mmCIF file of C-alpha atoms in Angstrom:
data_model
loop_
_atom_site.group_PDB
_atom_site.id
_atom_site.type_symbol
_atom_site.label_atom_id
_atom_site.label_comp_id
_atom_site.label_asym_id
_atom_site.label_seq_id
_atom_site.Cartn_x
_atom_site.Cartn_y
_atom_site.Cartn_z
ATOM 1 C CA UNK A 1 51.058 68.857 -39.046
ATOM 2 C CA UNK A 2 50.613 68.715 -42.809
ATOM 3 C CA UNK A 3 53.143 71.515 -43.325
ATOM 4 C CA UNK A 4 55.699 69.685 -41.168
ATOM 5 C CA UNK A 5 55.349 66.495 -43.221
ATOM 6 C CA UNK A 6 55.802 68.503 -46.422
ATOM 7 C CA UNK A 7 58.950 70.190 -45.137
ATOM 8 C CA UNK A 8 60.348 66.898 -43.888
ATOM 9 C CA UNK A 9 59.704 65.261 -47.255
ATOM 10 C CA UNK A 10 61.347 68.151 -49.085
ATOM 11 C CA UNK A 11 64.341 68.011 -46.770
ATOM 12 C CA UNK A 12 64.761 64.275 -47.391
ATOM 13 C CA UNK A 13 64.388 64.748 -51.141
ATOM 14 C CA UNK A 14 66.969 67.535 -51.174
ATOM 15 C CA UNK A 15 69.388 65.383 -49.173
ATOM 16 C CA UNK A 16 68.957 62.479 -51.590
ATOM 17 C CA UNK A 17 69.495 64.667 -54.647
ATOM 18 C CA UNK A 18 72.633 66.245 -53.241
ATOM 19 C CA UNK A 19 74.161 63.074 -51.790
ATOM 20 C CA UNK A 20 77.792 62.587 -52.770
ATOM 21 C CA UNK A 21 78.491 59.997 -55.491
ATOM 22 C CA UNK A 22 80.146 57.738 -52.907
ATOM 23 C CA UNK A 23 76.758 57.238 -51.272
ATOM 24 C CA UNK A 24 75.231 56.159 -54.579
ATOM 25 C CA UNK A 25 78.092 53.701 -55.081
ATOM 26 C CA UNK A 26 77.562 52.178 -51.654
ATOM 27 C CA UNK A 27 73.912 51.455 -52.409
ATOM 28 C CA UNK A 28 74.531 49.522 -55.644
ATOM 29 C CA UNK A 29 77.169 47.131 -56.880
ATOM 30 C CA UNK A 30 80.187 49.366 -56.383
ATOM 31 C CA UNK A 31 79.758 50.863 -59.863
ATOM 32 C CA UNK A 32 76.828 53.163 -59.163
ATOM 33 C CA UNK A 33 74.441 50.706 -60.798
ATOM 34 C CA UNK A 34 71.388 48.962 -59.347
ATOM 35 C CA UNK A 35 71.990 45.755 -57.395
ATOM 36 C CA UNK A 36 72.007 42.544 -59.422
ATOM 37 C CA UNK A 37 68.523 41.167 -59.524
ATOM 38 C CA UNK A 38 66.990 39.341 -62.422
ATOM 39 C CA UNK A 39 63.759 37.530 -61.625
ATOM 40 C CA UNK A 40 63.491 35.989 -65.088
ATOM 41 C CA UNK A 41 66.875 34.262 -65.105
ATOM 42 C CA UNK A 42 70.044 35.243 -66.904
ATOM 43 C CA UNK A 43 70.139 38.753 -68.321
ATOM 44 C CA UNK A 44 70.093 38.898 -72.098
ATOM 45 C CA UNK A 45 72.753 41.383 -73.136
ATOM 46 C CA UNK A 46 71.761 41.581 -76.800
ATOM 47 C CA UNK A 47 67.956 41.556 -76.725
ATOM 48 C CA UNK A 48 67.444 45.334 -76.474
ATOM 49 C CA UNK A 49 67.450 47.256 -79.742
ATOM 50 C CA UNK A 50 68.400 50.915 -79.958
ATOM 51 C CA UNK A 51 68.236 53.733 -82.482
ATOM 52 C CA UNK A 52 69.516 57.288 -82.577
ATOM 53 C CA UNK A 53 66.402 59.411 -82.083
ATOM 54 C CA UNK A 54 67.404 61.684 -79.163
ATOM 55 C CA UNK A 55 68.994 64.986 -80.247
ATOM 56 C CA UNK A 56 70.284 65.624 -76.721
ATOM 57 C CA UNK A 57 73.043 64.451 -74.474
ATOM 58 C CA UNK A 58 74.587 64.919 -71.086
ATOM 59 C CA UNK A 59 77.373 63.809 -68.813
ATOM 60 C CA UNK A 60 78.198 60.719 -66.830
ATOM 61 C CA UNK A 61 78.871 61.063 -63.106
ATOM 62 C CA UNK A 62 82.534 60.175 -63.755
ATOM 63 C CA UNK A 63 84.926 59.001 -66.457
ATOM 64 C CA UNK A 64 84.893 55.615 -64.663
ATOM 65 C CA UNK A 65 81.164 55.123 -65.266
ATOM 66 C CA UNK A 66 80.682 51.814 -67.054
ATOM 67 C CA UNK A 67 79.487 51.550 -70.641
ATOM 68 C CA UNK A 68 77.948 48.114 -71.122
ATOM 69 C CA UNK A 69 77.117 45.793 -74.018
ATOM 70 C CA UNK A 70 73.575 45.355 -72.698
ATOM 71 C CA UNK A 71 71.279 47.188 -70.286
ATOM 72 C CA UNK A 72 72.197 45.045 -67.263
ATOM 73 C CA UNK A 73 75.037 45.257 -64.777
ATOM 74 C CA UNK A 74 75.993 41.667 -65.675
ATOM 75 C CA UNK A 75 76.809 42.530 -69.320
ATOM 76 C CA UNK A 76 80.368 43.210 -70.494
ATOM 77 C CA UNK A 77 81.702 46.663 -69.721
ATOM 78 C CA UNK A 78 84.369 49.303 -70.204
ATOM 79 C CA UNK A 79 84.694 52.694 -68.506
ATOM 80 C CA UNK A 80 83.348 55.525 -70.671
ATOM 81 C CA UNK A 81 86.737 57.237 -70.284
ATOM 82 C CA UNK A 82 85.200 60.709 -70.597
ATOM 83 C CA UNK A 83 82.101 62.330 -69.207
ATOM 84 C CA UNK A 84 80.428 63.933 -72.255
ATOM 85 C CA UNK A 85 77.958 61.619 -74.029
ATOM 86 C CA UNK A 86 75.311 61.905 -76.729
ATOM 87 C CA UNK A 87 72.033 60.105 -76.093
ATOM 88 C CA UNK A 88 70.316 57.847 -78.624
ATOM 89 C CA UNK A 89 67.339 56.410 -76.649
ATOM 90 C CA UNK A 90 66.536 54.545 -73.433
ATOM 91 C CA UNK A 91 65.145 51.132 -72.548
ATOM 92 C CA UNK A 92 63.539 49.591 -69.504
ATOM 93 C CA UNK A 93 65.251 46.307 -68.724
ATOM 94 C CA UNK A 94 63.681 43.187 -67.212
ATOM 95 C CA UNK A 95 64.681 44.337 -63.726
ATOM 96 C CA UNK A 96 62.714 47.589 -64.068
ATOM 97 C CA UNK A 97 65.741 49.886 -64.475
ATOM 98 C CA UNK A 98 66.230 52.400 -67.279
ATOM 99 C CA UNK A 99 69.406 52.509 -69.352
ATOM 100 C CA UNK A 100 70.403 54.912 -72.135
ATOM 101 C CA UNK A 101 72.346 53.957 -75.282
ATOM 102 C CA UNK A 102 75.100 56.563 -75.601
ATOM 103 C CA UNK A 103 77.985 57.603 -77.804
ATOM 104 C CA UNK A 104 81.015 58.933 -75.926
ATOM 105 C CA UNK A 105 81.796 62.300 -77.550
ATOM 106 C CA UNK A 106 85.574 62.068 -77.119
ATOM 107 C CA UNK A 107 86.025 58.568 -78.557
ATOM 108 C CA UNK A 108 82.902 57.557 -80.473
ATOM 109 C CA UNK A 109 82.549 54.434 -78.298
ATOM 110 C CA UNK A 110 78.967 53.303 -77.776
ATOM 111 C CA UNK A 111 77.057 51.293 -75.205
ATOM 112 C CA UNK A 112 74.388 51.212 -72.506
ATOM 113 C CA UNK A 113 74.791 53.394 -69.400
ATOM 114 C CA UNK A 114 72.554 53.057 -66.348
ATOM 115 C CA UNK A 115 70.445 56.238 -66.138
ATOM 116 C CA UNK A 116 71.394 56.725 -62.484
ATOM 117 C CA UNK A 117 74.949 57.378 -63.727
ATOM 118 C CA UNK A 118 73.872 60.175 -66.083
ATOM 119 C CA UNK A 119 73.723 63.625 -64.496
ATOM 120 C CA UNK A 120 70.356 64.557 -66.012
ATOM 121 C CA UNK A 121 68.754 61.104 -65.827
ATOM 122 C CA UNK A 122 69.415 59.971 -69.398
ATOM 123 C CA UNK A 123 67.394 60.000 -72.571
ATOM 124 C CA UNK A 124 63.672 60.741 -72.587
ATOM 125 C CA UNK A 125 63.163 58.981 -75.937
ATOM 126 C CA UNK A 126 62.187 55.282 -75.709
ATOM 127 C CA UNK A 127 64.060 52.984 -78.080
#
């Protein structure tokens, strides 16, 4: 029985990791971000500091991924416009979600991107 549970769990994990992006979009707000939920009131879009301490980078799931002014899906946004990004650091917002401050390689634009929209999960360096 134990082996069966392990195989079932692995099968479910593999299915979740290989799910098409459309499935991820359906679960969130339509932008591939976590649902809006802020138990402490209005999200503060400017309260999270950032610094460039991560030497790495990655890619967004699409050029339409949103780059935001704060680490919340209620903060102002623009599409990244390209998929290659350099990471600076990540923060945990009040809703319990991690966001990475990025620079878009093609344009130099900067902002917060929800880690679920970064192909390798975002920065591993806390801000």
